[in-house]
PDB file of C-alpha atoms in Angstrom:
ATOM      1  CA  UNK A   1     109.610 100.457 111.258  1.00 30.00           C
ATOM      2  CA  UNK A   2     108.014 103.364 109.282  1.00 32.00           C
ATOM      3  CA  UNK A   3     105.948 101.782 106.564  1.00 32.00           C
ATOM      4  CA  UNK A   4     104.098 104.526 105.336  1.00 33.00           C
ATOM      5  CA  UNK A   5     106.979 106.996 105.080  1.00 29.00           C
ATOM      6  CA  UNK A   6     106.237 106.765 101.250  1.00 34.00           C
ATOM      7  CA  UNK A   7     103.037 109.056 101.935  1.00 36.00           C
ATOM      8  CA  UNK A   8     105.111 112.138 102.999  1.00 32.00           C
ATOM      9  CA  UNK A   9     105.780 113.035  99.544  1.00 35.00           C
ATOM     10  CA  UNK A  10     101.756 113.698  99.310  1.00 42.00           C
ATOM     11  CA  UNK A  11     101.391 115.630 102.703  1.00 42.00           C
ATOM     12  CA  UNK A  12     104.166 118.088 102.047  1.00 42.00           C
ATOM     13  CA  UNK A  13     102.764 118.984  98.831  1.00 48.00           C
ATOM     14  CA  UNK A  14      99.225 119.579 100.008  1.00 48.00           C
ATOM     15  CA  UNK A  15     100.328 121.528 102.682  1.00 44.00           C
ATOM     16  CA  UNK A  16     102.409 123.838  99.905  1.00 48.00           C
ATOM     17  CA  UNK A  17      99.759 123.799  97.434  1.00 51.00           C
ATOM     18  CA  UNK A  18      97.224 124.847 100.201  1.00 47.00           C
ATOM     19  CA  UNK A  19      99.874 127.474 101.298  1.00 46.00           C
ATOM     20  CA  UNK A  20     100.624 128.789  97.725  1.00 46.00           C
ATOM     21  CA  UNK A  21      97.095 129.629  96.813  1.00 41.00           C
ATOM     22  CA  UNK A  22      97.756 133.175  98.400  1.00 37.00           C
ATOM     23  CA  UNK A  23      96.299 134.518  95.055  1.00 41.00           C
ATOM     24  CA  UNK A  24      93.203 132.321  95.347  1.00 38.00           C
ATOM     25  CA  UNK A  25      91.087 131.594  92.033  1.00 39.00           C
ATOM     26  CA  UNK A  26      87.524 132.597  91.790  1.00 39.00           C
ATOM     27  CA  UNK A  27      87.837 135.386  94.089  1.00 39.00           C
ATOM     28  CA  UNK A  28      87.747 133.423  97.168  1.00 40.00           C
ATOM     29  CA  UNK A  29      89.844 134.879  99.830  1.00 36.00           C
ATOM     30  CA  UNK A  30      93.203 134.138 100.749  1.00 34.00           C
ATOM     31  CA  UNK A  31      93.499 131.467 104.007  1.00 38.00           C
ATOM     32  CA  UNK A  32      95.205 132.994 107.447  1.00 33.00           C
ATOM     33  CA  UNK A  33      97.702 132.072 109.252  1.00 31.00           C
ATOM     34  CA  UNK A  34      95.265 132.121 112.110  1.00 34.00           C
ATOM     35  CA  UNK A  35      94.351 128.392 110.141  1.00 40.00           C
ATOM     36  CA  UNK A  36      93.520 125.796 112.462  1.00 42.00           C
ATOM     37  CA  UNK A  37      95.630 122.540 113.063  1.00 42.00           C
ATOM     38  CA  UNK A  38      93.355 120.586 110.996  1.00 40.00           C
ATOM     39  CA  UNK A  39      93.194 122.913 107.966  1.00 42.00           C
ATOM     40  CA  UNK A  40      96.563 122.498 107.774  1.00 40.00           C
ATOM     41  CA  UNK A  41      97.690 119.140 108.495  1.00 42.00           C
ATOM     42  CA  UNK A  42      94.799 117.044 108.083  1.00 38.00           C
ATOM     43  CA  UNK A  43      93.434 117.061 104.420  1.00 37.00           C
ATOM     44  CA  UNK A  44      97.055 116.034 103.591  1.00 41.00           C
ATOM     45  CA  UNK A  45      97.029 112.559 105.689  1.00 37.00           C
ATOM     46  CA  UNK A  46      95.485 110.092 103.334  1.00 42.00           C
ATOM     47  CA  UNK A  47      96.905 111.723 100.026  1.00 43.00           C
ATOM     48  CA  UNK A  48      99.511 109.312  98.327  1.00 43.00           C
ATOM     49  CA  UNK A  49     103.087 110.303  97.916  1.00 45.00           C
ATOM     50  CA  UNK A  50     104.546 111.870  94.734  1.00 44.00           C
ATOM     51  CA  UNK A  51     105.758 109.077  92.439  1.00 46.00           C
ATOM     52  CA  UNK A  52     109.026 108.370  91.663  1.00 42.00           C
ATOM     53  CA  UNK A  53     111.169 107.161  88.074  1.00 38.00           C
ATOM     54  CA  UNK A  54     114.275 106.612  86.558  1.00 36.00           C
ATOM     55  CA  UNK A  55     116.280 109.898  85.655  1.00 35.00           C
ATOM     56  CA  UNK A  56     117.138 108.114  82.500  1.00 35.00           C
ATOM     57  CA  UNK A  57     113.781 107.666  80.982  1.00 36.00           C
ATOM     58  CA  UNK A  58     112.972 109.957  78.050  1.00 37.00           C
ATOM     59  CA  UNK A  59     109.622 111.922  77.187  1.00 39.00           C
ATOM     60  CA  UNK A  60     107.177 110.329  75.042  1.00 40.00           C
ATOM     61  CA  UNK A  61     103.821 111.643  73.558  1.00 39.00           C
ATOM     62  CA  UNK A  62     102.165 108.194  74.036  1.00 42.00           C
ATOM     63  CA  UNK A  63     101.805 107.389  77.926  1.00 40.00           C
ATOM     64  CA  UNK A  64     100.914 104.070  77.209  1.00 40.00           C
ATOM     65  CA  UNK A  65     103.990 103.542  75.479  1.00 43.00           C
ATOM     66  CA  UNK A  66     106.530 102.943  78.709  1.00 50.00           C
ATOM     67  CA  UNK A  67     108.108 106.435  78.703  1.00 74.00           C
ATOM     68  CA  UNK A  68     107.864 109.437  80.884  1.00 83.00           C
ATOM     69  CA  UNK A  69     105.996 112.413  79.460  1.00 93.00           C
ATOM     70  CA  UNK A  70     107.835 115.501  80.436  1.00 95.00           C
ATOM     71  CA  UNK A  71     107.009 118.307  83.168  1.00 96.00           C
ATOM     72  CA  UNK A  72     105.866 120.799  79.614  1.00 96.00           C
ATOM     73  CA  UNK A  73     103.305 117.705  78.761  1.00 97.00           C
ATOM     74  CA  UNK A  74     102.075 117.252  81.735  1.00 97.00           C
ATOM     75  CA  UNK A  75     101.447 120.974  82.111  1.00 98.00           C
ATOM     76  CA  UNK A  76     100.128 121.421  78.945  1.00 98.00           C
ATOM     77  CA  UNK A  77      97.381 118.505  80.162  1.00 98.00           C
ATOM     78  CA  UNK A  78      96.431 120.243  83.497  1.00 98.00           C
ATOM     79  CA  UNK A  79      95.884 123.114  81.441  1.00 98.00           C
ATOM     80  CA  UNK A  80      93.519 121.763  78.844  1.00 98.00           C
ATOM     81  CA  UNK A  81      91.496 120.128  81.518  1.00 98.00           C
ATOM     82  CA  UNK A  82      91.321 123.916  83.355  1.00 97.00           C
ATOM     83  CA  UNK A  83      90.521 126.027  80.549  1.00 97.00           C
ATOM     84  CA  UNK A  84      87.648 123.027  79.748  1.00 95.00           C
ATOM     85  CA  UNK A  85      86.131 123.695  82.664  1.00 95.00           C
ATOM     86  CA  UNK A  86      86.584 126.709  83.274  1.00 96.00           C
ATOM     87  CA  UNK A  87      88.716 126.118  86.981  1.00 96.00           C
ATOM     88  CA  UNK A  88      90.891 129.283  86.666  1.00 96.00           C
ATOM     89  CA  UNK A  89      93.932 126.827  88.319  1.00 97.00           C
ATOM     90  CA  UNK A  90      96.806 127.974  89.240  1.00 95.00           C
ATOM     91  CA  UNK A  91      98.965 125.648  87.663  1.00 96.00           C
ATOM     92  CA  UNK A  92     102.612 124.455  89.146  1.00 95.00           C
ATOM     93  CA  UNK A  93     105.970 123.761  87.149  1.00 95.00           C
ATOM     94  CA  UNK A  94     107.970 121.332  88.313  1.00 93.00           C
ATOM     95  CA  UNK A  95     110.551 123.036  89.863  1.00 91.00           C
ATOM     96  CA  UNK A  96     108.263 125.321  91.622  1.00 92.00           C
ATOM     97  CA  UNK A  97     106.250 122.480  92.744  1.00 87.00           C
ATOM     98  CA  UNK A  98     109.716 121.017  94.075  1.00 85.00           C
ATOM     99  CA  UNK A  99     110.372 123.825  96.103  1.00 86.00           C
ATOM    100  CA  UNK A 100     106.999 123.822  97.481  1.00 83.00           C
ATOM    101  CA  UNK A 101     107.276 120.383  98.538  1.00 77.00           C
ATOM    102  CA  UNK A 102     110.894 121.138 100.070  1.00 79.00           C
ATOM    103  CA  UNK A 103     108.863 123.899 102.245  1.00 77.00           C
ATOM    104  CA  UNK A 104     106.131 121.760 103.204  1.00 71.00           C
ATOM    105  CA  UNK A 105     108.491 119.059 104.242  1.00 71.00           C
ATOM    106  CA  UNK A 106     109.817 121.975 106.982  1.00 75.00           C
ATOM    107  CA  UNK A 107     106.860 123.039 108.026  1.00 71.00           C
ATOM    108  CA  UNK A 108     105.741 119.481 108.797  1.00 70.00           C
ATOM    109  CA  UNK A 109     109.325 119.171 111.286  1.00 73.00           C
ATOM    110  CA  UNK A 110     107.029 119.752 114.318  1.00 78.00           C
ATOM    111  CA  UNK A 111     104.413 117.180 113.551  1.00 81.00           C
ATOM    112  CA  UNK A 112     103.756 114.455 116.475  1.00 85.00           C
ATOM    113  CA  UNK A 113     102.081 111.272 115.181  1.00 86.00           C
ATOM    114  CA  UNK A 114     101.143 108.240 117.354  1.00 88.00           C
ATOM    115  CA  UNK A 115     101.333 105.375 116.900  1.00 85.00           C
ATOM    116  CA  UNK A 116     105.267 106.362 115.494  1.00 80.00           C
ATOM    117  CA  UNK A 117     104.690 103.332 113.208  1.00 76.00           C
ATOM    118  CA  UNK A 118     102.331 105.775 111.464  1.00 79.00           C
ATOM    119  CA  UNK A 119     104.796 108.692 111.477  1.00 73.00           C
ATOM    120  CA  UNK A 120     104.435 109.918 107.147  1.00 62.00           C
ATOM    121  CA  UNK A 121     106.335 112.769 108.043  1.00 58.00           C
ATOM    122  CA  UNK A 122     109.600 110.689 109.871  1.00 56.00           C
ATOM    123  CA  UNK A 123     112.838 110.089 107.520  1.00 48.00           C
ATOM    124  CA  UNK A 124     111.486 112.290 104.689  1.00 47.00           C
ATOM    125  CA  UNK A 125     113.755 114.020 102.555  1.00 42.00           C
ATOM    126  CA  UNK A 126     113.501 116.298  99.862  1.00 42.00           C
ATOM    127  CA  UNK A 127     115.396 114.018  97.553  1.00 45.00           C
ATOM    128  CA  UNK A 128     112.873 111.195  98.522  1.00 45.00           C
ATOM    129  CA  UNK A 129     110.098 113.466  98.120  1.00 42.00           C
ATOM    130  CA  UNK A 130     110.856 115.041  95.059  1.00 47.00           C
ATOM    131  CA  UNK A 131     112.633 112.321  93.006  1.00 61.00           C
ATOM    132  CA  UNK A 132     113.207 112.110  89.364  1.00 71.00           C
ATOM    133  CA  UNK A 133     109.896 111.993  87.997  1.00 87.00           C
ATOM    134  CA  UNK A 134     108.384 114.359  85.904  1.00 93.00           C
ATOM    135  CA  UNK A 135     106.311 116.932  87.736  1.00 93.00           C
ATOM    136  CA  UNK A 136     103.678 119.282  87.130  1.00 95.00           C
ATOM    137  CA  UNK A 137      99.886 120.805  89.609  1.00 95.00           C
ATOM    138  CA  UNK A 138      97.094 122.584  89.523  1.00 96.00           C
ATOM    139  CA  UNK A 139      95.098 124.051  92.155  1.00 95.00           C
ATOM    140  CA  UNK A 140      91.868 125.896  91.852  1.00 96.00           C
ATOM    141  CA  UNK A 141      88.323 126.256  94.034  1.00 94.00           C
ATOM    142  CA  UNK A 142      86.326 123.683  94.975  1.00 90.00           C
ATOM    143  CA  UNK A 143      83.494 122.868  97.150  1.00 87.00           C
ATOM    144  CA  UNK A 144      85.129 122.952 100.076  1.00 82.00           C
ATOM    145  CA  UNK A 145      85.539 126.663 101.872  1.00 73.00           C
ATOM    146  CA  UNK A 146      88.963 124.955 104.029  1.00 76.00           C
ATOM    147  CA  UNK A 147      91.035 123.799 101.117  1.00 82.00           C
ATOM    148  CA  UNK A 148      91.553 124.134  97.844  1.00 90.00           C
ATOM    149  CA  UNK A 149      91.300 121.260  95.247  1.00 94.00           C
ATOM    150  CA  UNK A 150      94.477 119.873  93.575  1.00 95.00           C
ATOM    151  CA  UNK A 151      95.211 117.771  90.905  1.00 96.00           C
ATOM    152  CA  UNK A 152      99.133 116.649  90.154  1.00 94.00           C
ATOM    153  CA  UNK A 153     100.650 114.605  87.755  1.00 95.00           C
ATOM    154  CA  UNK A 154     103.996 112.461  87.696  1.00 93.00           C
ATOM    155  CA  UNK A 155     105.467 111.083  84.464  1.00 94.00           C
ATOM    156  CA  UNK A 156     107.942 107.649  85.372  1.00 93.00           C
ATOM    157  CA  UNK A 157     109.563 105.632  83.351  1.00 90.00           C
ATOM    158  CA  UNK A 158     107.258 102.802  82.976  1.00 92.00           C
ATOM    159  CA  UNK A 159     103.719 101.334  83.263  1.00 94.00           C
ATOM    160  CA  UNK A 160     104.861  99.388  86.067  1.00 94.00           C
ATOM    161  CA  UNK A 161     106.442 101.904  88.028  1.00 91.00           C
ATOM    162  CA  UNK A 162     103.063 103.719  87.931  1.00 92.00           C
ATOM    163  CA  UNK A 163     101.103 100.393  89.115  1.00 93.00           C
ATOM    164  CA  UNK A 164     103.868  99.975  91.611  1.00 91.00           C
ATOM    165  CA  UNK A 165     103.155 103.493  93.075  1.00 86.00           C
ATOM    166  CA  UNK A 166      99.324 103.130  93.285  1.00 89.00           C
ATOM    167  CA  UNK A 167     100.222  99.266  94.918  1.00 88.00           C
ATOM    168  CA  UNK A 168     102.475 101.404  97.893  1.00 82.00           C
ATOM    169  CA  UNK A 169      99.265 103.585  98.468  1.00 79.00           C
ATOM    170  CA  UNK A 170      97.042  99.847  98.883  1.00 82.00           C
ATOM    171  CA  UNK A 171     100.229  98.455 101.451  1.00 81.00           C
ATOM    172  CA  UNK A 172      99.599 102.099 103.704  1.00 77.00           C
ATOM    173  CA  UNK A 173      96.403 102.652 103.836  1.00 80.00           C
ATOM    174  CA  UNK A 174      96.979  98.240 105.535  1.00 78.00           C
ATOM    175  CA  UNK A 175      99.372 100.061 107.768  1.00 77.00           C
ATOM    176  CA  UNK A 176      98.022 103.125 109.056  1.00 83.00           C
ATOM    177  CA  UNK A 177      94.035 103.479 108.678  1.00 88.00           C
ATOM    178  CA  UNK A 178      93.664 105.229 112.249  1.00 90.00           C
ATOM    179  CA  UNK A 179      96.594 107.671 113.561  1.00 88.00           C
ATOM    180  CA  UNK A 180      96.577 111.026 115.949  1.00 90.00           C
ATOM    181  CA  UNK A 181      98.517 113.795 114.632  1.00 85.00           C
ATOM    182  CA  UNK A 182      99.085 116.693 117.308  1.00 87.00           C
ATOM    183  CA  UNK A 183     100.050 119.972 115.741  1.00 81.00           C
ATOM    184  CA  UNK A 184     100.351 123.344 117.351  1.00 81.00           C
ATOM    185  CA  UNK A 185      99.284 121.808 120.676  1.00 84.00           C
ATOM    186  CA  UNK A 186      96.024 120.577 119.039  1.00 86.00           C
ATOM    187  CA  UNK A 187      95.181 116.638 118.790  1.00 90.00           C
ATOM    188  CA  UNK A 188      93.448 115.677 115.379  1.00 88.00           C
ATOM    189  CA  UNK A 189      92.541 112.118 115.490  1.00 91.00           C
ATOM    190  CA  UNK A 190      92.571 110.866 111.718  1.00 89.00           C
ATOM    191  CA  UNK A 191      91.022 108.406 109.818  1.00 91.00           C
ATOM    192  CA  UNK A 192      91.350 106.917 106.238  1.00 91.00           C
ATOM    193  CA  UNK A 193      88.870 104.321 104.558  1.00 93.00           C
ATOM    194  CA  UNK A 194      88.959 103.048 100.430  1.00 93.00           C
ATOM    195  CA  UNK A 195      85.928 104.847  98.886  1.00 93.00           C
ATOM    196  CA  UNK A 196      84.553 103.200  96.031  1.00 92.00           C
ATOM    197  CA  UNK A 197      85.046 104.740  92.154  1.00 93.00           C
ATOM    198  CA  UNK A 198      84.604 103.890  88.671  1.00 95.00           C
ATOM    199  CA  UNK A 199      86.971 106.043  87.057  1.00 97.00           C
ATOM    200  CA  UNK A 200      88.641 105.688  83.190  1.00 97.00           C
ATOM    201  CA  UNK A 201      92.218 105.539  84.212  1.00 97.00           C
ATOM    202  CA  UNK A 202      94.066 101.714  84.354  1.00 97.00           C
ATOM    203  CA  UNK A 203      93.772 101.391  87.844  1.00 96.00           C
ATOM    204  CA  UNK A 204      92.829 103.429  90.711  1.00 96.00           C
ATOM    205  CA  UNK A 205      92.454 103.977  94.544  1.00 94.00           C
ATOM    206  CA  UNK A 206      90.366 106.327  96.191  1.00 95.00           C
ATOM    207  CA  UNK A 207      90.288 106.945  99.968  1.00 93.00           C
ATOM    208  CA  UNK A 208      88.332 109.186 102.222  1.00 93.00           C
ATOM    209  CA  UNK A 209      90.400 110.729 105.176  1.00 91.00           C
ATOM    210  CA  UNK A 210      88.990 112.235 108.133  1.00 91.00           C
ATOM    211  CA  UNK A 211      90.538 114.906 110.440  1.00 88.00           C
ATOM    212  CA  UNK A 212      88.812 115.328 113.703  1.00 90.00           C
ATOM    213  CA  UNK A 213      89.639 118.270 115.996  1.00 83.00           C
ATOM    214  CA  UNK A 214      87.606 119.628 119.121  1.00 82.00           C
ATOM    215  CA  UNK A 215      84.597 120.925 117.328  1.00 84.00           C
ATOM    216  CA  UNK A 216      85.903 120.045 113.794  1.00 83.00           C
ATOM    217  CA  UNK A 217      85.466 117.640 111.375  1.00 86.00           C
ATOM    218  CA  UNK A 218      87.081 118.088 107.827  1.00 86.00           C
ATOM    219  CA  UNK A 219      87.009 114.934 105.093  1.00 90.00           C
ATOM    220  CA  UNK A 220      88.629 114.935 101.976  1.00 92.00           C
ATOM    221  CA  UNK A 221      88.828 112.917  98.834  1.00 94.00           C
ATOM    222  CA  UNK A 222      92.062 111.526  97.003  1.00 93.00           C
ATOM    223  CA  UNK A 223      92.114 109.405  94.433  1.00 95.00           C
ATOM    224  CA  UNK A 224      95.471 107.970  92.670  1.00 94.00           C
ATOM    225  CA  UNK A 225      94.759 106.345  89.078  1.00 96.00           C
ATOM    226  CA  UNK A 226      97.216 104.865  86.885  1.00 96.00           C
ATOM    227  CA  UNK A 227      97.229 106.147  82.718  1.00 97.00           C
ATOM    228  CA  UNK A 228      99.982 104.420  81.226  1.00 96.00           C
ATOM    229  CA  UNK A 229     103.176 105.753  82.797  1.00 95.00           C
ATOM    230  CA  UNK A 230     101.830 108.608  84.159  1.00 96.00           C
ATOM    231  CA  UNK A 231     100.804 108.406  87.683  1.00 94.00           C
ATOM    232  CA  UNK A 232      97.774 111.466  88.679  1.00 96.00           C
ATOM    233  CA  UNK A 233      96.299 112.013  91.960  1.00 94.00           C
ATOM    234  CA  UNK A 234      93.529 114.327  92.294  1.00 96.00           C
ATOM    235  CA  UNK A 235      92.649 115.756  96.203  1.00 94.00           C
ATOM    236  CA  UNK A 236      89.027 117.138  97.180  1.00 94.00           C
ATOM    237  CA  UNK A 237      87.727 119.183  99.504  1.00 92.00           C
ATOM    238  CA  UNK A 238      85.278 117.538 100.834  1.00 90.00           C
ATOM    239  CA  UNK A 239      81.517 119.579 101.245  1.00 88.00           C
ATOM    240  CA  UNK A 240      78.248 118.247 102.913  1.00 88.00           C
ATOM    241  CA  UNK A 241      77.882 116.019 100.542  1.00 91.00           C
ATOM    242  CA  UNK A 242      80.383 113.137 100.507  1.00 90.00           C
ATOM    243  CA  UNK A 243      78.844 111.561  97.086  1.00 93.00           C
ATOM    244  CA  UNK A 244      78.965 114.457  95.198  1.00 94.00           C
ATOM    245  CA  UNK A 245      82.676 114.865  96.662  1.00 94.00           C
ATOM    246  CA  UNK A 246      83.358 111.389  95.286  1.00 95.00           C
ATOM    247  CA  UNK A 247      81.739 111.949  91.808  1.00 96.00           C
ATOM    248  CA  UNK A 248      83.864 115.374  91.664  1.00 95.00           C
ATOM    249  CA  UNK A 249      87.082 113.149  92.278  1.00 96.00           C
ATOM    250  CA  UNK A 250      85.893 111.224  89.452  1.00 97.00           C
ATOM    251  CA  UNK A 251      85.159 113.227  87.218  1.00 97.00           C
ATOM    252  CA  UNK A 252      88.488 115.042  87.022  1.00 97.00           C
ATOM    253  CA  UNK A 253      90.606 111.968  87.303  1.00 98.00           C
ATOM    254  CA  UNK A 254      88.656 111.269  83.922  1.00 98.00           C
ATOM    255  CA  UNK A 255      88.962 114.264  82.535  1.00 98.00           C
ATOM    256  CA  UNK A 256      92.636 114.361  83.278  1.00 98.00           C
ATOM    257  CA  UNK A 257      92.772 110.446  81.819  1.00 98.00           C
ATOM    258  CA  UNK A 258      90.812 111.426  78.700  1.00 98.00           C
ATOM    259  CA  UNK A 259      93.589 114.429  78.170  1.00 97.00           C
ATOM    260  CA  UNK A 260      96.997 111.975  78.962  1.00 97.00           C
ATOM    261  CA  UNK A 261      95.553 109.479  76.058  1.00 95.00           C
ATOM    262  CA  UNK A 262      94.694 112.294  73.280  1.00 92.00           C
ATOM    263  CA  UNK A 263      98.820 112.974  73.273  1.00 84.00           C
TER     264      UNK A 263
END
């Protein structure tokens, strides 16, 4: 029984956001293929999947109001909160960010978890992964020199669809809070733990994953909050200093919160 096949969504599109910064922001260089295992595959294991909605729901400019807000309104949040900050993201459409995901979801074929129970990437498909939400991303530099930070949005149908999603990221972090991953003959034993935040969204979860390789560690930060209907989960790097990583989450799950309720 795969219970936490719902997380695959989430891998798959860290992996293609972390691919697709080619064109870095802020100057930093472009990553290698020469990437290790955990570079690749690791930061993705404790991010929550990409929510899912009803193709018939219709945009709305209030979230709170029980309607999707389309893939253009979603954008046009991600951008406000990057020109406020000056984050110089690259940000995502929604069917770019599909096809992303759909290339992510290949290059994760190859991926050996134990135990199988834990397998995120098994009986993914790109219909599963990409759904009918509405979609839009941003990626831009953070604090960590292995990964970029992301920040994506889905607009459902509903305010409980959103809760729902953020409940199926509570029921798999009760499934799988330990798992191996081997990936390109390398073994990265991975961890994921709730992390404590106070952020202004609804509701919220925030976990801190852990990717351990032969002479590697790399953490990250996700957090999944809940702002009316829309659904936003916000991945960061994580630095040498895990607080400040945490606040960072925080921070731009609010900002992004403060944006969804001004439209």
């Amino acid at each position: 029984m795969r219970r936490v096949v719902r997380l695959a969504g989430g891998l798959t599109l860290v992996l293609a956001l972390t691919a697709c910064t080619a064109d870095p922001p802020r100057g930093q260089p472009p990553e290698q293929p020469s990437q290790t295992a955990a570079q690749t595959a690791a930061p993705a294991s404790g991010t929550p999947a990409p929510a899912t909605s009803s193709p018939t729901a219709t945009p709305s400019s209030t979230p709170g109001s029980g309607s999707r807000l389309s893939a253009e309104q979603l954008e046009a949040v991600l951008a406000a909160v990057s020109e406020a900050e000056s984050l110089n993201a690259q940000i995502i459409a929604d069917a770019e960010l599909r096809a992303l995901e759909e290339e992510g979801a290949r290059g994760a074929e190859d991926i050996v978890v134990t135990p199988e129970e834990c397998n995120v990437y098994a009986e993914s498909s790109t219909e599963s992964l990409s759904a009918e939400a509405s979609r839009a991303a941003m990626t831009f530099a953070g604090e960590s020199s292995l990964q970029p930070d992301t920040v994506s949005l889905s607009g459902l149908a509903s305010e409980e669809a959103a809760r729902t999603q953020l409940r199926a990221g509570r029921d798999q972090l009760d499934a799988c809070s330990e798992f191996t991953m081997e990936v390109s003959n390398q073994e990265i034993r991975t961890t994921v733990s709730e992390v404590d935040v106070d952020t202004a969204a609804d509701e919220d979860l925030a976990l801190r994953t852990t990717a351990r390789v032969p002479g590697t560690i790399q953490e990250s930060i996700t957090v999944r909050a809940v702002v009316g209907s829309t659904v936003v989960d916000v991945l960061v790097g994580g630095s040498p200093d895990p607080a400040a990583d945490a606040a960072r989450a925080e921070r731009l799950t609010d900002l992004v919160a403060a944006e969804l309720r001004a439209r």
